[in-house]
GROMACS .gro file of C-alpha atoms in nm:
model
  465
    1MET     CA    1   0.001   0.014   0.010
    2ALA     CA    2   0.308   0.248   0.075
    3ARG     CA    3   0.444   0.135  -0.236
    4ASP     CA    4   0.137   0.227  -0.452
    5MET     CA    5   0.091   0.554  -0.230
    6TYR     CA    6   0.462   0.639  -0.343
    7LYS     CA    7   0.410   0.591  -0.690
    8ARG     CA    8   0.106   0.788  -0.700
    9SER     CA    9   0.282   1.039  -0.530
   10VAL     CA   10   0.505   1.083  -0.786
   11SER     CA   11   0.273   1.085  -1.048
   12LYS     CA   12   0.051   1.360  -0.886
   13ILE     CA   13   0.411   1.580  -0.848
   14TRP     CA   14   0.502   1.509  -1.227
   15THR     CA   15   0.165   1.606  -1.386
   16THR     CA   16   0.121   1.885  -1.149
   17LEU     CA   17   0.472   2.008  -1.295
   18ASN     CA   18   0.350   1.922  -1.661
   19ALA     CA   19   0.029   2.133  -1.604
   20VAL     CA   20   0.189   2.438  -1.424
   21PHE     CA   21   0.531   2.486  -1.591
   22GLN     CA   22   0.440   2.321  -1.932
   23PHE     CA   23   0.789   2.204  -1.950
   24GLN     CA   24   0.918   2.581  -1.933
   25ASN     CA   25   1.086   2.639  -1.586
   26LEU     CA   26   1.119   2.263  -1.492
   27ASP     CA   27   1.462   2.240  -1.443
   28THR     CA   28   1.512   2.556  -1.236
   29LEU     CA   29   1.223   2.441  -0.997
   30LEU     CA   30   1.404   2.067  -0.947
   31ALA     CA   31   1.747   2.222  -0.902
   32ILE     CA   32   1.622   2.458  -0.605
   33LEU     CA   33   1.451   2.135  -0.455
   34GLY     CA   34   1.780   1.943  -0.539
   35ILE     CA   35   1.545   1.670  -0.741
   36PRO     CA   36   1.672   1.507  -1.024
   37ARG     CA   37   1.479   1.571  -1.354
   38LEU     CA   38   1.261   1.270  -1.369
   39SER     CA   39   1.255   1.270  -1.806
   40PRO     CA   40   1.409   1.454  -2.043
   41THR     CA   41   1.182   1.775  -2.199
   42LYS     CA   42   1.218   1.914  -2.553
   43LYS     CA   43   1.164   2.289  -2.466
   44THR     CA   44   1.456   2.292  -2.188
   45ALA     CA   45   1.745   2.445  -2.327
   46VAL     CA   46   1.983   2.399  -2.026
   47GLY     CA   47   2.038   2.120  -1.833
   48ILE     CA   48   2.030   2.071  -1.462
   49ALA     CA   49   2.357   2.059  -1.366
   50SER     CA   50   2.449   2.366  -1.571
   51LEU     CA   51   2.206   2.612  -1.394
   52PRO     CA   52   2.284   2.846  -1.064
   53TYR     CA   53   2.188   2.708  -0.729
   54ARG     CA   54   1.881   2.975  -0.681
   55HIS     CA   55   1.631   3.086  -0.911
   56SER     CA   56   1.617   3.450  -1.042
   57GLY     CA   57   1.253   3.556  -0.896
   58LYS     CA   58   1.138   3.743  -1.213
   59ASP     CA   59   0.847   3.551  -1.252
   60PRO     CA   60   0.533   3.726  -1.077
   61TYR     CA   61   0.413   3.376  -1.014
   62PHE     CA   62   0.685   3.189  -0.918
   63LYS     CA   63   0.644   3.230  -0.532
   64VAL     CA   64   0.304   3.059  -0.549
   65LEU     CA   65   0.399   2.798  -0.807
   66GLU     CA   66   0.671   2.713  -0.612
   67ALA     CA   67   0.465   2.673  -0.272
   68HIS     CA   68   0.225   2.476  -0.458
   69PHE     CA   69   0.489   2.228  -0.547
   70LEU     CA   70   0.699   2.233  -0.246
   71HIS     CA   71   0.380   2.087  -0.052
   72LEU     CA   72   0.372   1.793  -0.295
   73ALA     CA   73   0.718   1.755  -0.311
   74HIS     CA   74   0.689   1.762   0.089
   75HIS     CA   75   0.435   1.525   0.094
   76PHE     CA   76   0.640   1.293  -0.156
   77LEU     CA   77   0.939   1.297   0.048
   78LEU     CA   78   0.796   1.185   0.398
   79LEU     CA   79   0.607   0.879   0.174
   80SER     CA   80   0.964   0.780   0.060
   81LYS     CA   81   1.094   0.773   0.397
   82SER     CA   82   0.805   0.581   0.585
   83ILE     CA   83   0.803   0.305   0.303
   84SER     CA   84   1.015  -0.003   0.368
   85VAL     CA   85   1.379   0.000   0.185
   86GLU     CA   86   1.306  -0.280  -0.020
   87THR     CA   87   1.145  -0.160  -0.360
   88ASP     CA   88   1.126  -0.315  -0.688
   89GLU     CA   89   1.262   0.036  -0.811
   90SER     CA   90   1.597   0.029  -0.593
   91PRO     CA   91   1.875  -0.112  -0.752
   92GLY     CA   92   2.057  -0.351  -0.532
   93VAL     CA   93   1.900  -0.242  -0.197
   94GLY     CA   94   1.664  -0.515  -0.179
   95HIS     CA   95   1.916  -0.699   0.045
   96TYR     CA   96   1.770  -0.475   0.366
   97ASN     CA   97   1.379  -0.456   0.416
   98TYR     CA   98   1.421  -0.261   0.781
   99SER     CA   99   1.301   0.097   0.784
  100PHE     CA  100   1.363   0.353   1.095
  101ASP     CA  101   1.347   0.746   1.126
  102VAL     CA  102   1.640   0.903   1.003
  103LYS     CA  103   1.554   1.207   1.255
  104ASN     CA  104   1.590   0.972   1.561
  105LEU     CA  105   1.911   0.873   1.464
  106LYS     CA  106   2.221   0.981   1.669
  107LEU     CA  107   2.600   1.012   1.637
  108PRO     CA  108   2.833   0.800   1.858
  109LYS     CA  109   2.944   0.889   2.184
  110GLN     CA  110   3.263   1.104   2.092
  111ASN     CA  111   3.591   0.989   2.299
  112GLU     CA  112   3.852   1.298   2.356
  113LEU     CA  113   4.009   1.239   2.040
  114SER     CA  114   3.693   1.281   1.843
  115ILE     CA  115   3.561   1.603   2.010
  116TRP     CA  116   3.948   1.756   1.996
  117LEU     CA  117   3.936   1.681   1.594
  118GLU     CA  118   3.607   1.835   1.555
  119LYS     CA  119   3.733   2.191   1.737
  120ARG     CA  120   4.014   2.140   1.489
  121ASN     CA  121   3.770   2.112   1.202
  122ARG     CA  122   3.611   2.480   1.289
  123MET     CA  123   3.987   2.659   1.261
  124SER     CA  124   4.068   2.904   0.986
  125PRO     CA  125   4.282   2.823   0.686
  126ARG     CA  126   4.629   2.861   0.704
  127ASN     CA  127   4.843   3.110   0.503
  128LEU     CA  128   4.589   3.371   0.475
  129ASP     CA  129   4.896   3.621   0.594
  130LEU     CA  130   5.023   3.497   0.219
  131TYR     CA  131   4.708   3.483  -0.007
  132PRO     CA  132   4.463   3.703   0.205
  133LYS     CA  133   4.197   3.649  -0.082
  134LEU     CA  134   4.084   3.400  -0.339
  135ALA     CA  135   4.015   3.476  -0.691
  136GLU     CA  136   3.611   3.554  -0.750
  137ASP     CA  137   3.594   3.230  -0.969
  138HIS     CA  138   3.786   3.012  -0.766
  139ILE     CA  139   3.753   2.630  -0.761
  140VAL     CA  140   3.767   2.483  -0.390
  141ILE     CA  141   3.989   2.157  -0.427
  142VAL     CA  142   3.954   1.874  -0.196
  143LEU     CA  143   4.218   1.655  -0.102
  144TYR     CA  144   4.094   1.314   0.074
  145VAL     CA  145   4.369   1.104   0.248
  146HIS     CA  146   4.412   0.808   0.469
  147ASN     CA  147   4.756   0.706   0.600
  148ARG     CA  148   5.013   0.708   0.322
  149PRO     CA  149   5.265   0.992   0.360
  150GLN     CA  150   5.486   0.902   0.072
  151TYR     CA  151   5.153   0.933  -0.159
  152LEU     CA  152   5.069   1.262  -0.019
  153ARG     CA  153   5.411   1.406  -0.095
  154VAL     CA  154   5.414   1.333  -0.433
  155ALA     CA  155   5.036   1.458  -0.473
  156LEU     CA  156   5.115   1.799  -0.296
  157ASP     CA  157   5.461   1.810  -0.512
  158SER     CA  158   5.259   1.818  -0.815
  159LEU     CA  159   4.963   2.039  -0.670
  160SER     CA  160   5.273   2.324  -0.608
  161LEU     CA  161   5.327   2.314  -0.950
  162VAL     CA  162   4.939   2.397  -1.085
  163ALA     CA  163   4.922   2.711  -1.261
  164GLY     CA  164   4.672   2.920  -1.041
  165ILE     CA  165   4.683   2.687  -0.754
  166ASN     CA  166   4.757   3.007  -0.536
  167GLU     CA  167   4.411   3.168  -0.591
  168THR     CA  168   4.226   2.893  -0.444
  169LEU     CA  169   4.156   2.725  -0.097
  170LEU     CA  170   4.280   2.385  -0.058
  171ILE     CA  171   4.085   2.102   0.166
  172VAL     CA  172   4.259   1.820   0.332
  173SER     CA  173   4.030   1.557   0.452
  174HIS     CA  174   4.176   1.330   0.688
  175ASP     CA  175   4.039   0.977   0.780
  176GLY     CA  176   4.133   0.997   1.119
  177TYR     CA  177   4.425   1.140   1.292
  178PHE     CA  178   4.788   1.051   1.191
  179GLU     CA  179   5.060   1.296   1.285
  180GLY     CA  180   5.303   1.225   0.985
  181MET     CA  181   5.019   1.328   0.769
  182ASN     CA  182   4.908   1.654   0.956
  183LYS     CA  183   5.286   1.745   0.939
  184ILE     CA  184   5.309   1.684   0.594
  185VAL     CA  185   4.979   1.921   0.542
  186GLU     CA  186   5.098   2.195   0.775
  187SER     CA  187   5.430   2.233   0.569
  188ILE     CA  188   5.241   2.372   0.257
  189LYS     CA  189   5.266   2.730   0.175
  190PHE     CA  190   5.164   2.747  -0.202
  191CYS     CA  191   4.823   2.824  -0.135
  192GLN     CA  192   4.519   2.840   0.134
  193VAL     CA  193   4.482   2.524   0.340
  194LYS     CA  194   4.214   2.395   0.560
  195GLN     CA  195   4.236   2.064   0.741
  196ILE     CA  196   3.968   1.839   0.830
  197PHE     CA  197   3.943   1.504   1.022
  198ALA     CA  198   3.682   1.280   1.029
  199PRO     CA  199   3.565   1.266   1.389
  200TYR     CA  200   3.374   0.970   1.360
  201SER     CA  201   3.640   0.781   1.188
  202PRO     CA  202   3.705   0.423   1.281
  203HIS     CA  203   4.061   0.479   1.313
  204ILE     CA  204   4.009   0.681   1.604
  205PHE     CA  205   3.794   0.459   1.828
  206SER     CA  206   3.974   0.151   1.981
  207ASN     CA  207   3.712   0.008   2.178
  208SER     CA  208   3.390   0.129   2.045
  209PHE     CA  209   3.202   0.138   1.730
  210PRO     CA  210   3.252   0.310   1.458
  211GLY     CA  211   3.593   0.133   1.570
  212ILE     CA  212   3.659  -0.211   1.719
  213SER     CA  213   3.387  -0.328   1.995
  214PRO     CA  214   3.469  -0.575   2.226
  215PHE     CA  215   3.135  -0.743   2.161
  216ASP     CA  216   3.204  -0.705   1.782
  217CYS     CA  217   3.122  -1.007   1.570
  218LYS     CA  218   3.433  -1.170   1.405
  219ASP     CA  219   3.529  -1.366   1.127
  220LYS     CA  220   3.219  -1.618   1.048
  221ASP     CA  221   3.037  -1.578   1.389
  222GLU     CA  222   2.642  -1.571   1.361
  223PRO     CA  223   2.522  -1.323   1.575
  224THR     CA  224   2.187  -1.494   1.681
  225LYS     CA  225   2.397  -1.789   1.806
  226VAL     CA  226   2.701  -1.614   1.969
  227ARG     CA  227   2.519  -1.335   2.046
  228CYS     CA  228   2.757  -1.046   1.935
  229GLU     CA  229   2.702  -0.761   1.791
  230GLY     CA  230   2.677  -0.683   1.420
  231THR     CA  231   2.485  -0.750   1.108
  232ARG     CA  232   2.675  -0.992   0.801
  233ASP     CA  233   2.678  -0.876   0.489
  234GLN     CA  234   2.505  -1.057   0.216
  235TYR     CA  235   2.832  -1.306   0.163
  236GLY     CA  236   2.820  -1.404   0.526
  237ASN     CA  237   3.087  -1.149   0.619
  238ASN     CA  238   3.094  -0.942   0.932
  239ARG     CA  239   3.194  -0.581   0.958
  240SER     CA  240   3.542  -0.469   0.918
  241PRO     CA  241   3.585  -0.099   1.032
  242LYS     CA  242   3.884  -0.067   0.828
  243ILE     CA  243   3.696  -0.134   0.530
  244ALA     CA  244   3.406   0.034   0.655
  245SER     CA  245   3.567   0.380   0.681
  246LEU     CA  246   3.654   0.389   0.303
  247LYS     CA  247   3.276   0.479   0.236
  248HIS     CA  248   3.209   0.672   0.553
  249HIS     CA  249   3.494   0.863   0.529
  250TRP     CA  250   3.400   0.988   0.164
  251TRP     CA  251   3.020   1.054   0.276
  252TRP     CA  252   3.132   1.232   0.573
  253MET     CA  253   3.351   1.485   0.385
  254MET     CA  254   3.078   1.545   0.139
  255ASN     CA  255   2.840   1.637   0.367
  256THR     CA  256   3.079   1.886   0.562
  257VAL     CA  257   3.228   2.025   0.261
  258TRP     CA  258   2.900   2.110   0.090
  259ASP     CA  259   2.685   2.173   0.444
  260GLY     CA  260   2.919   2.190   0.732
  261LEU     CA  261   3.205   2.434   0.649
  262LYS     CA  262   3.175   2.801   0.693
  263GLU     CA  263   3.425   2.836   0.416
  264THR     CA  264   3.243   2.624   0.163
  265ARG     CA  265   2.880   2.565   0.262
  266GLN     CA  266   2.806   2.896   0.058
  267HIS     CA  267   3.014   2.835  -0.230
  268SER     CA  268   2.815   2.841  -0.518
  269GLY     CA  269   3.077   2.709  -0.806
  270HIS     CA  270   3.241   2.350  -0.851
  271ILE     CA  271   3.434   2.226  -0.618
  272LEU     CA  272   3.739   1.954  -0.726
  273PHE     CA  273   3.772   1.623  -0.523
  274ILE     CA  274   4.116   1.451  -0.575
  275GLU     CA  275   4.292   1.166  -0.361
  276GLU     CA  276   4.670   1.113  -0.210
  277ASP     CA  277   4.752   0.933  -0.488
  278HIS     CA  278   4.662   1.148  -0.753
  279PHE     CA  279   4.943   1.331  -0.956
  280ILE     CA  280   4.810   1.664  -1.073
  281TYR     CA  281   4.917   1.820  -1.398
  282PRO     CA  282   5.032   2.176  -1.429
  283ASN     CA  283   4.758   2.283  -1.642
  284ALA     CA  284   4.480   2.072  -1.438
  285TYR     CA  285   4.333   2.386  -1.272
  286ARG     CA  286   4.329   2.615  -1.584
  287ASN     CA  287   4.171   2.316  -1.809
  288LEU     CA  288   3.910   2.264  -1.511
  289GLN     CA  289   3.792   2.663  -1.508
  290SER     CA  290   3.764   2.613  -1.940
  291LEU     CA  291   3.568   2.301  -1.901
  292THR     CA  292   3.335   2.438  -1.622
  293GLU     CA  293   3.268   2.736  -1.812
  294LEU     CA  294   3.198   2.546  -2.093
  295LYS     CA  295   2.973   2.262  -1.959
  296PRO     CA  296   2.646   2.467  -1.994
  297GLU     CA  297   2.684   2.529  -2.372
  298LYS     CA  298   2.870   2.239  -2.500
  299CYS     CA  299   2.731   1.982  -2.256
  300PRO     CA  300   2.400   2.073  -2.097
  301GLU     CA  301   2.355   1.731  -2.014
  302CYS     CA  302   2.670   1.693  -1.828
  303TYR     CA  303   2.702   1.698  -1.461
  304ALA     CA  304   3.028   1.729  -1.377
  305ALA     CA  305   3.364   1.775  -1.536
  306ASN     CA  306   3.661   1.543  -1.496
  307LEU     CA  307   4.043   1.635  -1.519
  308ALA     CA  308   4.104   1.216  -1.607
  309PRO     CA  309   3.911   0.929  -1.820
  310SER     CA  310   3.724   0.739  -1.617
  311ASP     CA  311   3.917   0.449  -1.758
  312VAL     CA  312   4.236   0.520  -1.502
  313LYS     CA  313   4.477   0.313  -1.776
  314SER     CA  314   4.369   0.572  -2.041
  315LYS     CA  315   4.560   0.924  -2.056
  316GLY     CA  316   4.286   1.037  -2.312
  317GLU     CA  317   4.237   1.011  -2.702
  318GLY     CA  318   4.439   1.332  -2.809
  319TRP     CA  319   4.175   1.446  -3.008
  320GLU     CA  320   4.056   1.815  -3.099
  321ALA     CA  321   3.727   1.732  -2.921
  322LEU     CA  322   3.614   1.773  -2.595
  323VAL     CA  323   3.486   1.428  -2.432
  324ALA     CA  324   3.144   1.324  -2.259
  325GLU     CA  325   3.151   1.016  -2.060
  326ARG     CA  326   3.070   0.851  -1.743
  327ILE     CA  327   3.198   1.043  -1.453
  328GLY     CA  328   3.538   0.915  -1.335
  329ASN     CA  329   3.659   0.908  -0.959
  330VAL     CA  330   4.002   1.078  -1.035
  331GLY     CA  331   3.974   1.441  -1.034
  332TYR     CA  332   3.570   1.469  -1.062
  333ALA     CA  333   3.419   1.858  -0.982
  334PHE     CA  334   3.077   1.893  -0.953
  335ASN     CA  335   2.838   2.191  -0.827
  336ARG     CA  336   2.568   2.241  -0.566
  337THR     CA  337   2.272   2.171  -0.788
  338VAL     CA  338   2.436   1.807  -0.841
  339TRP     CA  339   2.522   1.744  -0.480
  340ARG     CA  340   2.192   1.828  -0.375
  341ILE     CA  341   2.056   1.540  -0.607
  342ILE     CA  342   2.317   1.310  -0.471
  343HIS     CA  343   2.214   1.410  -0.111
  344ARG     CA  344   1.839   1.327  -0.171
  345ASN     CA  345   1.975   0.973  -0.262
  346ALA     CA  346   2.144   0.929   0.097
  347ARG     CA  347   1.959   0.597   0.175
  348GLN     CA  348   2.028   0.470  -0.165
  349PHE     CA  349   2.396   0.492  -0.069
  350CYS     CA  350   2.392   0.444   0.291
  351LEU     CA  351   2.186   0.105   0.243
  352PHE     CA  352   2.387  -0.058  -0.069
  353ASP     CA  353   2.589  -0.320   0.050
  354ASP     CA  354   2.924  -0.237  -0.132
  355TYR     CA  355   3.216  -0.070   0.094
  356ASN     CA  356   3.343   0.119  -0.246
  357TRP     CA  357   3.202   0.469  -0.250
  358ASP     CA  358   3.242   0.500  -0.638
  359ILE     CA  359   3.091   0.141  -0.695
  360THR     CA  360   2.781   0.272  -0.472
  361MET     CA  361   2.746   0.588  -0.681
  362TRP     CA  362   2.748   0.401  -1.012
  363ALA     CA  363   2.522   0.144  -0.898
  364THR     CA  364   2.284   0.286  -0.767
  365VAL     CA  365   2.269   0.667  -0.696
  366TYR     CA  366   2.369   0.789  -1.070
  367PRO     CA  367   2.077   0.539  -1.197
  368SER     CA  368   1.865   0.753  -1.011
  369PHE     CA  369   1.936   1.068  -1.187
  370GLY     CA  370   1.669   0.946  -1.476
  371GLY     CA  371   1.933   0.900  -1.763
  372PRO     CA  372   2.303   0.874  -1.878
  373VAL     CA  373   2.507   1.077  -1.610
  374TYR     CA  374   2.796   1.237  -1.844
  375THR     CA  375   3.105   1.428  -1.735
  376LEU     CA  376   3.319   1.669  -1.940
  377ARG     CA  377   3.667   1.642  -1.963
  378ALA     CA  378   3.951   1.721  -2.228
  379PRO     CA  379   4.109   1.472  -2.487
  380ARG     CA  380   4.431   1.487  -2.309
  381THR     CA  381   4.437   1.378  -1.928
  382SER     CA  382   4.558   1.622  -1.652
  383ALA     CA  383   4.580   1.371  -1.380
  384VAL     CA  384   4.659   1.061  -1.326
  385HIS     CA  385   4.628   0.754  -1.038
  386PHE     CA  386   4.943   0.645  -0.942
  387GLY     CA  387   4.883   0.418  -0.632
  388LYS     CA  388   5.081   0.126  -0.590
  389CYS     CA  389   5.222  -0.094  -0.883
  390GLY     CA  390   4.993  -0.335  -0.964
  391LEU     CA  391   4.690  -0.228  -0.775
  392HIS     CA  392   4.513  -0.047  -1.059
  393GLN     CA  393   4.781  -0.019  -1.347
  394GLY     CA  394   4.917  -0.351  -1.347
  395GLN     CA  395   5.294  -0.415  -1.402
  396ASP     CA  396   5.318  -0.269  -1.709
  397GLU     CA  397   5.626  -0.036  -1.693
  398GLU     CA  398   5.465   0.226  -1.930
  399GLU     CA  399   5.213   0.299  -1.696
  400ALA     CA  400   5.236   0.576  -1.416
  401CYS     CA  401   5.343   0.407  -1.094
  402ILE     CA  402   5.469   0.460  -0.744
  403ASP     CA  403   5.696   0.253  -0.551
  404GLU     CA  404   5.840   0.450  -0.196
  405GLY     CA  405   5.784   0.752  -0.368
  406ASP     CA  406   5.938   0.730  -0.670
  407LEU     CA  407   5.698   0.841  -0.982
  408ASN     CA  408   5.757   0.705  -1.317
  409LEU     CA  409   5.585   0.956  -1.494
  410GLU     CA  410   5.703   1.228  -1.773
  411LEU     CA  411   5.540   1.542  -1.856
  412GLU     CA  412   5.506   1.635  -2.235
  413ASP     CA  413   5.524   2.014  -2.276
  414ILE     CA  414   5.163   2.008  -2.404
  415ASP     CA  415   5.053   1.903  -2.065
  416ARG     CA  416   5.222   2.180  -1.888
  417VAL     CA  417   5.007   2.443  -2.041
  418PRO     CA  418   4.625   2.501  -2.096
  419ASN     CA  419   4.503   2.273  -2.375
  420VAL     CA  420   4.102   2.323  -2.373
  421LYS     CA  421   4.008   2.480  -2.676
  422SER     CA  422   3.654   2.670  -2.677
  423VAL     CA  423   3.585   2.588  -3.045
  424TRP     CA  424   3.606   2.248  -3.003
  425LYS     CA  425   3.273   2.004  -3.057
  426VAL     CA  426   3.179   1.745  -2.797
  427TYR     CA  427   3.229   1.366  -2.835
  428GLN     CA  428   3.006   1.194  -2.681
  429HIS     CA  429   3.047   0.813  -2.571
  430LYS     CA  430   2.694   0.682  -2.592
  431ARG     CA  431   2.780   0.353  -2.431
  432GLN     CA  432   2.838   0.371  -2.074
  433GLU     CA  433   3.039   0.111  -1.875
  434GLY     CA  434   2.896   0.033  -1.557
  435TYR     CA  435   2.693  -0.223  -1.366
  436ARG     CA  436   2.371  -0.371  -1.443
  437ALA     CA  437   2.025  -0.378  -1.308
  438GLY     CA  438   2.039  -0.626  -1.044
  439PHE     CA  439   2.388  -0.597  -0.908
  440LYS     CA  440   2.393  -0.638  -0.584
  441GLY     CA  441   2.738  -0.480  -0.475
  442TRP     CA  442   3.072  -0.633  -0.356
  443GLY     CA  443   2.969  -0.661   0.034
  444GLY     CA  444   3.163  -0.538   0.328
  445TRP     CA  445   2.879  -0.311   0.430
  446GLY     CA  446   2.613  -0.486   0.566
  447ASP     CA  447   2.611  -0.385   0.926
  448VAL     CA  448   2.309  -0.172   1.041
  449ARG     CA  449   2.509   0.022   1.244
  450ASP     CA  450   2.711   0.146   0.966
  451HIS     CA  451   2.372   0.221   0.748
  452LYS     CA  452   2.260   0.403   1.044
  453LEU     CA  453   2.554   0.611   1.100
  454CYS     CA  454   2.609   0.687   0.729
  455LEU     CA  455   2.236   0.816   0.726
  456THR     CA  456   2.340   1.033   1.011
  457PHE     CA  457   2.602   1.178   0.845
  458ALA     CA  458   2.318   1.331   0.595
  459ASN     CA  459   2.158   1.500   0.842
  460MET     CA  460   2.407   1.626   1.089
  461TYR     CA  461   2.388   1.995   0.907
  462GLY     CA  462   2.023   2.029   0.914
  463ALA     CA  463   2.004   1.884   0.555
  464SER     CA  464   1.696   1.642   0.528
  465THR     CA  465   1.725   1.296   0.322
   0.00000   0.00000   0.00000
């Protein structure tokens, strides 16, 4: 019955939109609400990911129409929260069929380290004396790290040579606290830099959840027989805090950067996300500025811009054309409108049994957008994933790889200067490799406690799911 009400509510909203807006201002209203467009329209010239976050307010009837739709949308969202997780339309989530009110979820009890890190997160950026002002069109850069200091040094060395890096803010997000990583970041002098530390990382809780609890189920323990705490994943594996931390950190970071930090919660432009094992080319920032400026005109259906191809082994086609393809996980940037869409799908993200944030996005969140989720990139890469040799790129000597901090990568002159041309057309990869309907995930994310903590992160700054 609840599912039928859910479907009728969606139909009612869609019918109202068609009648009221006649396909005119649909993208604008959906962008305000952070709800993805349900089907393409012929009369809409600009894609939702290219719109500014707030409407212009020029239409004298807009406020009345907006209020009417907000009432319907609120009804729809309440219904979506009240029904069971298991639905025919929730790809891969049907493994869990419990339901709970996210408003009643609470964050775990903090220890002294957690409280101290949360206070540090409120500190102002460093180097304000060297770089007192940010450029008006700056793109914030977020570098998320764990505990690989030899990788971090390489990533930061590459960033220090990026043209325009002194115009923006670099946020380094740590999964826990590691003094060696902290000292490396504190030595940065090439731009404004702010450190944030995940205060609920499993790495800072030694004897309680989200870390290892004395009562946690271990190995193949059956909770109902051993009387231990935890819920096994779909493959029968009990919780591993180190594995779970990967997805938790990414989701906590996203919510904190977009909705929590005073430095970024009002940021109206794009934000670039990179990792500690990404080498960034000198032309990356200027190329990204060009891509975000060209995206509304060249690829209105693109939700993001990428520095690198989605295939981590590729350095690009080398064409004289821009490329639209599926979003990759190396150097991706999007705006607040897209974040609101992602955030509306918090339940899909938090309940999908896969500890990988990127696979979760590809398998459950992006499919909910209602069509192909494209990103715009240049025909030559401006970033590479190095990591450990053999981890992602294999043992091929021609591939960029790192061993104890030595990077096997030679830059060509063309990769040192901006090389995106505004006159180029866009080649679109129509066939998007991905995960088919029914894919259940690789596991590692079956514990109900992780699901609840993940959903709590989505609501900790007042944003509703």
